[in-house]
Amino acid sequence: QVQLVESGGGLVQAGGSLRLSCATSGIMLSRSTITWYRQAPGKQRELVAQLTPGSISNYADSVKGRFTISRVASTVYLQMNSLKSEDTGTYYCNIRLIGGNYWGQGTQVVVSS
């Protein structure tokens, strides 16, 4: 059974940092592409960062140079630095497999200006 559990969100001042975690189970993470998305209030969910099995990372233009996605064992991290108010939202990790499209429950990030 595939499970994704995000943690690490919270309230932070603009310019601060947070590290989000996505603990996975039921998958071979090293062989999967995993993606962080976020959804701001009243907006559509958007891709933030993605990591492929070959360790190629991709980022939304809005977070390039500030966010870093990484993988250690069965956990995926999103290091977020120089946070801005527009980074506020609920952050979700996602993995798409042949058997289904899996989401975590999300973790909320609020950046105060």
GROMACS .gro file of N, CA and C in nm:
model
  339
    1GLN      N    1   0.085  -0.120   0.000
    1GLN     CA    2   0.000   0.000   0.000
    1GLN      C    3   0.088   0.124   0.000
    2VAL      N    4   0.065   0.211  -0.097
    2VAL     CA    5   0.145   0.333  -0.108
    2VAL      C    6   0.092   0.437  -0.011
    3GLN      N    7   0.184   0.495   0.066
    3GLN     CA    8   0.147   0.603   0.156
    3GLN      C    9   0.249   0.715   0.146
    4LEU      N   10   0.199   0.836   0.147
    4LEU     CA   11   0.283   0.955   0.147
    4LEU      C   12   0.238   1.044   0.262
    5VAL      N   13   0.330   1.082   0.348
    5VAL     CA   14   0.295   1.163   0.465
    5VAL      C   15   0.388   1.284   0.470
    6GLU      N   16   0.329   1.401   0.450
    6GLU     CA   17   0.407   1.525   0.455
    6GLU      C   18   0.412   1.580   0.597
    7SER      N   19   0.519   1.653   0.625
    7SER     CA   20   0.534   1.723   0.752
    7SER      C   21   0.631   1.837   0.733
    8GLY      N   22   0.638   1.923   0.835
    8GLY     CA   23   0.737   2.029   0.833
    8GLY      C   24   0.684   2.167   0.803
    9GLY      N   25   0.557   2.177   0.771
    9GLY     CA   26   0.501   2.308   0.744
    9GLY      C   27   0.488   2.390   0.871
   10GLY      N   28   0.452   2.516   0.852
   10GLY     CA   29   0.434   2.603   0.967
   10GLY      C   30   0.428   2.748   0.926
   11LEU      N   31   0.437   2.834   1.026
   11LEU     CA   32   0.436   2.978   1.005
   11LEU      C   33   0.579   3.031   1.011
   12VAL      N   34   0.617   3.107   0.912
   12VAL     CA   35   0.753   3.159   0.906
   12VAL      C   36   0.749   3.301   0.850
   13GLN      N   37   0.841   3.383   0.892
   13GLN     CA   38   0.850   3.518   0.837
   13GLN      C   39   0.914   3.517   0.700
   14ALA      N   40   0.880   3.615   0.621
   14ALA     CA   41   0.942   3.630   0.490
   14ALA      C   42   1.094   3.636   0.506
   15GLY      N   43   1.163   3.565   0.416
   15GLY     CA   44   1.308   3.556   0.424
   15GLY      C   45   1.357   3.436   0.501
   16GLY      N   46   1.267   3.370   0.572
   16GLY     CA   47   1.304   3.254   0.651
   16GLY      C   48   1.308   3.126   0.570
   17SER      N   49   1.328   3.015   0.640
   17SER     CA   50   1.342   2.885   0.576
   17SER      C   51   1.255   2.781   0.645
   18LEU      N   52   1.217   2.682   0.568
   18LEU     CA   53   1.150   2.564   0.620
   18LEU      C   54   1.199   2.444   0.541
   19ARG      N   55   1.195   2.329   0.605
   19ARG     CA   56   1.222   2.205   0.533
   19ARG      C   57   1.102   2.113   0.547
   20LEU      N   58   1.044   2.081   0.433
   20LEU     CA   59   0.931   1.989   0.430
   20LEU      C   60   0.983   1.848   0.407
   21SER      N   61   0.911   1.752   0.465
   21SER     CA   62   0.945   1.612   0.447
   21SER      C   63   0.824   1.537   0.392
   22CYS      N   64   0.852   1.438   0.310
   22CYS     CA   65   0.748   1.349   0.260
   22CYS      C   66   0.797   1.207   0.284
   23ALA      N   67   0.743   1.144   0.386
   23ALA     CA   68   0.780   1.006   0.418
   23ALA      C   69   0.697   0.912   0.332
   24THR      N   70   0.764   0.824   0.261
   24THR     CA   71   0.693   0.733   0.171
   24THR      C   72   0.703   0.590   0.221
   25SER      N   73   0.606   0.512   0.183
   25SER     CA   74   0.609   0.368   0.210
   25SER      C   75   0.533   0.298   0.100
   26GLY      N   76   0.569   0.173   0.077
   26GLY     CA   77   0.501   0.095  -0.025
   26GLY      C   78   0.554   0.115  -0.165
   27ILE      N   79   0.662   0.191  -0.179
   27ILE     CA   80   0.720   0.214  -0.311
   27ILE      C   81   0.871   0.206  -0.303
   28MET      N   82   0.933   0.189  -0.419
   28MET     CA   83   1.079   0.202  -0.427
   28MET      C   84   1.108   0.344  -0.473
   29LEU      N   85   1.131   0.429  -0.377
   29LEU     CA   86   1.143   0.571  -0.406
   29LEU      C   87   1.254   0.600  -0.506
   30SER      N   88   1.361   0.524  -0.498
   30SER     CA   89   1.475   0.550  -0.586
   30SER      C   90   1.442   0.522  -0.732
   31ARG      N   91   1.332   0.454  -0.757
   31ARG     CA   92   1.293   0.422  -0.893
   31ARG      C   93   1.171   0.501  -0.938
   32SER      N   94   1.136   0.601  -0.863
   32SER     CA   95   1.013   0.674  -0.892
   32SER      C   96   1.040   0.824  -0.905
   33THR      N   97   0.961   0.887  -0.988
   33THR     CA   98   0.962   1.033  -0.995
   33THR      C   99   0.866   1.086  -0.891
   34ILE      N  100   0.914   1.176  -0.809
   34ILE     CA  101   0.828   1.231  -0.705
   34ILE      C  102   0.823   1.383  -0.721
   35THR      N  103   0.707   1.437  -0.695
   35THR     CA  104   0.682   1.578  -0.723
   35THR      C  105   0.621   1.647  -0.600
   36TRP      N  106   0.669   1.766  -0.571
   36TRP     CA  107   0.604   1.853  -0.475
   36TRP      C  108   0.515   1.951  -0.551
   37TYR      N  109   0.392   1.963  -0.506
   37TYR     CA  110   0.298   2.062  -0.556
   37TYR      C  111   0.259   2.154  -0.441
   38ARG      N  112   0.202   2.266  -0.477
   38ARG     CA  113   0.143   2.350  -0.374
   38ARG      C  114   0.013   2.411  -0.428
   39GLN      N  115  -0.072   2.447  -0.333
   39GLN     CA  116  -0.197   2.510  -0.370
   39GLN      C  117  -0.222   2.626  -0.275
   40ALA      N  118  -0.223   2.744  -0.332
   40ALA     CA  119  -0.254   2.863  -0.254
   40ALA      C  120  -0.405   2.880  -0.247
   41PRO      N  121  -0.454   2.949  -0.146
   41PRO     CA  122  -0.598   2.971  -0.134
   41PRO      C  123  -0.656   3.034  -0.260
   42GLY      N  124  -0.760   2.973  -0.315
   42GLY     CA  125  -0.825   3.027  -0.433
   42GLY      C  126  -0.753   3.006  -0.564
   43LYS      N  127  -0.645   2.929  -0.560
   43LYS     CA  128  -0.567   2.907  -0.683
   43LYS      C  129  -0.558   2.758  -0.714
   44GLN      N  130  -0.516   2.730  -0.835
   44GLN     CA  131  -0.499   2.591  -0.875
   44GLN      C  132  -0.369   2.536  -0.818
   45ARG      N  133  -0.368   2.405  -0.804
   45ARG     CA  134  -0.247   2.338  -0.759
   45ARG      C  135  -0.139   2.353  -0.866
   46GLU      N  136  -0.017   2.380  -0.823
   46GLU     CA  137   0.092   2.400  -0.920
   46GLU      C  138   0.213   2.318  -0.880
   47LEU      N  139   0.288   2.278  -0.982
   47LEU     CA  140   0.411   2.203  -0.958
   47LEU      C  141   0.516   2.296  -0.900
   48VAL      N  142   0.585   2.249  -0.798
   48VAL     CA  143   0.692   2.327  -0.736
   48VAL      C  144   0.828   2.268  -0.770
   49ALA      N  145   0.843   2.137  -0.750
   49ALA     CA  146   0.972   2.073  -0.773
   49ALA      C  147   0.950   1.925  -0.799
   50GLN      N  148   1.040   1.869  -0.877
   50GLN     CA  149   1.028   1.729  -0.916
   50GLN      C  150   1.165   1.665  -0.917
   51LEU      N  151   1.171   1.539  -0.876
   51LEU     CA  152   1.296   1.465  -0.874
   51LEU      C  153   1.275   1.331  -0.943
   52THR      N  154   1.360   1.303  -1.042
   52THR     CA  155   1.346   1.179  -1.118
   52THR      C  156   1.432   1.069  -1.057
   53PRO      N  157   1.411   0.945  -1.100
   53PRO     CA  158   1.495   0.836  -1.050
   53PRO      C  159   1.643   0.858  -1.079
   54GLY      N  160   1.673   0.928  -1.187
   54GLY     CA  161   1.812   0.958  -1.219
   54GLY      C  162   1.866   1.079  -1.147
   55SER      N  163   1.790   1.126  -1.049
   55SER     CA  164   1.828   1.242  -0.967
   55SER      C  165   1.833   1.372  -1.045
   56ILE      N  166   1.754   1.381  -1.150
   56ILE     CA  167   1.739   1.508  -1.221
   56ILE      C  168   1.626   1.585  -1.153
   57SER      N  169   1.653   1.708  -1.118
   57SER     CA  170   1.552   1.789  -1.051
   57SER      C  171   1.502   1.899  -1.144
   58ASN      N  172   1.376   1.931  -1.130
   58ASN     CA  173   1.314   2.039  -1.206
   58ASN      C  174   1.237   2.126  -1.109
   59TYR      N  175   1.235   2.255  -1.136
   59TYR     CA  176   1.170   2.350  -1.046
   59TYR      C  177   1.083   2.448  -1.122
   60ALA      N  178   0.978   2.493  -1.057
   60ALA     CA  179   0.902   2.605  -1.110
   60ALA      C  180   0.994   2.727  -1.113
   61ASP      N  181   0.973   2.812  -1.211
   61ASP     CA  182   1.058   2.932  -1.223
   61ASP      C  183   1.052   3.017  -1.096
   62SER      N  184   0.938   3.017  -1.032
   62SER     CA  185   0.918   3.102  -0.916
   62SER      C  186   1.000   3.059  -0.794
   63VAL      N  187   1.051   2.936  -0.795
   63VAL     CA  188   1.124   2.887  -0.678
   63VAL      C  189   1.270   2.853  -0.710
   64LYS      N  190   1.309   2.863  -0.836
   64LYS     CA  191   1.447   2.830  -0.873
   64LYS      C  192   1.546   2.915  -0.795
   65GLY      N  193   1.648   2.847  -0.745
   65GLY     CA  194   1.749   2.916  -0.667
   65GLY      C  195   1.715   2.932  -0.520
   66ARG      N  196   1.591   2.902  -0.484
   66ARG     CA  197   1.549   2.914  -0.343
   66ARG      C  198   1.510   2.779  -0.283
   67PHE      N  199   1.454   2.691  -0.363
   67PHE     CA  200   1.408   2.561  -0.314
   67PHE      C  201   1.499   2.450  -0.368
   68THR      N  202   1.514   2.346  -0.287
   68THR     CA  203   1.592   2.231  -0.329
   68THR      C  204   1.518   2.104  -0.291
   69ILE      N  205   1.501   2.015  -0.387
   69ILE     CA  206   1.438   1.886  -0.361
   69ILE      C  207   1.548   1.781  -0.350
   70SER      N  208   1.530   1.690  -0.255
   70SER     CA  209   1.630   1.585  -0.237
   70SER      C  210   1.561   1.461  -0.184
   71ARG      N  211   1.638   1.353  -0.186
   71ARG     CA  212   1.582   1.223  -0.147
   71ARG      C  213   1.685   1.149  -0.062
   72VAL      N  214   1.642   1.100   0.052
   72VAL     CA  215   1.727   1.018   0.137
   72VAL      C  216   1.644   0.898   0.180
   73ALA      N  217   1.689   0.782   0.136
   73ALA     CA  218   1.617   0.657   0.167
   73ALA      C  219   1.472   0.670   0.120
   74SER      N  220   1.377   0.659   0.208
   74SER     CA  221   1.236   0.661   0.168
   74SER      C  222   1.169   0.796   0.191
   75THR      N  223   1.248   0.899   0.215
   75THR     CA  224   1.193   1.032   0.242
   75THR      C  225   1.241   1.132   0.139
   76VAL      N  226   1.148   1.216   0.096
   76VAL     CA  227   1.180   1.324   0.005
   76VAL      C  228   1.170   1.455   0.082
   77TYR      N  229   1.263   1.543   0.059
   77TYR     CA  230   1.267   1.671   0.129
   77TYR      C  231   1.250   1.786   0.030
   78LEU      N  232   1.197   1.893   0.081
   78LEU     CA  233   1.193   2.018   0.006
   78LEU      C  234   1.246   2.126   0.098
   79GLN      N  235   1.370   2.167   0.072
   79GLN     CA  236   1.431   2.275   0.148
   79GLN      C  237   1.389   2.407   0.086
   80MET      N  238   1.329   2.491   0.164
   80MET     CA  239   1.276   2.617   0.112
   80MET      C  240   1.345   2.732   0.185
   81ASN      N  241   1.420   2.811   0.111
   81ASN     CA  242   1.492   2.925   0.166
   81ASN      C  243   1.438   3.055   0.106
   82SER      N  244   1.469   3.164   0.170
   82SER     CA  245   1.429   3.296   0.122
   82SER      C  246   1.280   3.298   0.091
   83LEU      N  247   1.202   3.250   0.183
   83LEU     CA  248   1.058   3.237   0.160
   83LEU      C  249   0.992   3.373   0.140
   84LYS      N  250   0.892   3.372   0.054
   84LYS     CA  251   0.816   3.492   0.022
   84LYS      C  252   0.669   3.467   0.057
   85SER      N  253   0.594   3.574   0.068
   85SER     CA  254   0.453   3.560   0.102
   85SER      C  255   0.379   3.477  -0.003
   86GLU      N  256   0.425   3.487  -0.127
   86GLU     CA  257   0.359   3.412  -0.234
   86GLU      C  258   0.389   3.262  -0.229
   87ASP      N  259   0.475   3.220  -0.139
   87ASP     CA  260   0.499   3.077  -0.119
   87ASP      C  261   0.396   3.015  -0.026
   88THR      N  262   0.311   3.096   0.030
   88THR     CA  263   0.207   3.046   0.120
   88THR      C  264   0.115   2.949   0.047
   89GLY      N  265   0.083   2.841   0.111
   89GLY     CA  266  -0.008   2.743   0.053
   89GLY      C  267   0.005   2.609   0.122
   90THR      N  268  -0.072   2.514   0.073
   90THR     CA  269  -0.061   2.377   0.121
   90THR      C  270   0.026   2.301   0.024
   91TYR      N  271   0.126   2.234   0.077
   91TYR     CA  272   0.224   2.162  -0.004
   91TYR      C  273   0.195   2.012   0.002
   92TYR      N  274   0.195   1.952  -0.116
   92TYR     CA  275   0.163   1.810  -0.129
   92TYR      C  276   0.277   1.739  -0.202
   93CYS      N  277   0.305   1.617  -0.161
   93CYS     CA  278   0.393   1.535  -0.244
   93CYS      C  279   0.307   1.437  -0.322
   94ASN      N  280   0.358   1.401  -0.436
   94ASN     CA  281   0.283   1.320  -0.531
   94ASN      C  282   0.375   1.221  -0.600
   95ILE      N  283   0.323   1.102  -0.621
   95ILE     CA  284   0.395   1.004  -0.702
   95ILE      C  285   0.294   0.938  -0.794
   96ARG      N  286   0.336   0.927  -0.918
   96ARG     CA  287   0.250   0.869  -1.019
   96ARG      C  288   0.308   0.735  -1.061
   97LEU      N  289   0.232   0.630  -1.036
   97LEU     CA  290   0.275   0.496  -1.072
   97LEU      C  291   0.179   0.435  -1.172
   98ILE      N  292   0.219   0.323  -1.229
   98ILE     CA  293   0.129   0.254  -1.322
   98ILE      C  294  -0.003   0.221  -1.253
   99GLY      N  295   0.005   0.189  -1.126
   99GLY     CA  296  -0.114   0.148  -1.053
   99GLY      C  297  -0.198   0.260  -0.998
  100GLY      N  298  -0.152   0.383  -1.010
  100GLY     CA  299  -0.232   0.492  -0.957
  100GLY      C  300  -0.153   0.618  -0.934
  101ASN      N  301  -0.224   0.722  -0.899
  101ASN     CA  302  -0.167   0.854  -0.873
  101ASN      C  303  -0.189   0.882  -0.724
  102TYR      N  304  -0.081   0.899  -0.650
  102TYR     CA  305  -0.091   0.903  -0.506
  102TYR      C  306  -0.052   1.040  -0.452
  103TRP      N  307  -0.128   1.085  -0.352
  103TRP     CA  308  -0.105   1.214  -0.288
  103TRP      C  309  -0.097   1.196  -0.138
  104GLY      N  310  -0.020   1.282  -0.075
  104GLY     CA  311  -0.023   1.291   0.069
  104GLY      C  312  -0.136   1.383   0.112
  105GLN      N  313  -0.147   1.404   0.242
  105GLN     CA  314  -0.256   1.486   0.295
  105GLN      C  315  -0.223   1.635   0.292
  106GLY      N  316  -0.097   1.667   0.269
  106GLY     CA  317  -0.055   1.806   0.259
  106GLY      C  318  -0.004   1.861   0.391
  107THR      N  319   0.080   1.962   0.380
  107THR     CA  320   0.128   2.035   0.498
  107THR      C  321   0.123   2.184   0.464
  108GLN      N  322   0.074   2.261   0.559
  108GLN     CA  323   0.047   2.402   0.531
  108GLN      C  324   0.168   2.489   0.564
  109VAL      N  325   0.196   2.578   0.473
  109VAL     CA  326   0.304   2.676   0.489
  109VAL      C  327   0.243   2.816   0.482
  110VAL      N  328   0.272   2.895   0.583
  110VAL     CA  329   0.225   3.033   0.585
  110VAL      C  330   0.346   3.124   0.603
  111VAL      N  331   0.367   3.212   0.506
  111VAL     CA  332   0.479   3.305   0.511
  111VAL      C  333   0.423   3.443   0.538
  112SER      N  334   0.462   3.500   0.650
  112SER     CA  335   0.412   3.632   0.686
  112SER      C  336   0.509   3.739   0.638
  113SER      N  337   0.455   3.846   0.588
  113SER     CA  338   0.540   3.953   0.533
  113SER      C  339   0.559   4.064   0.636
   0.00000   0.00000   0.00000
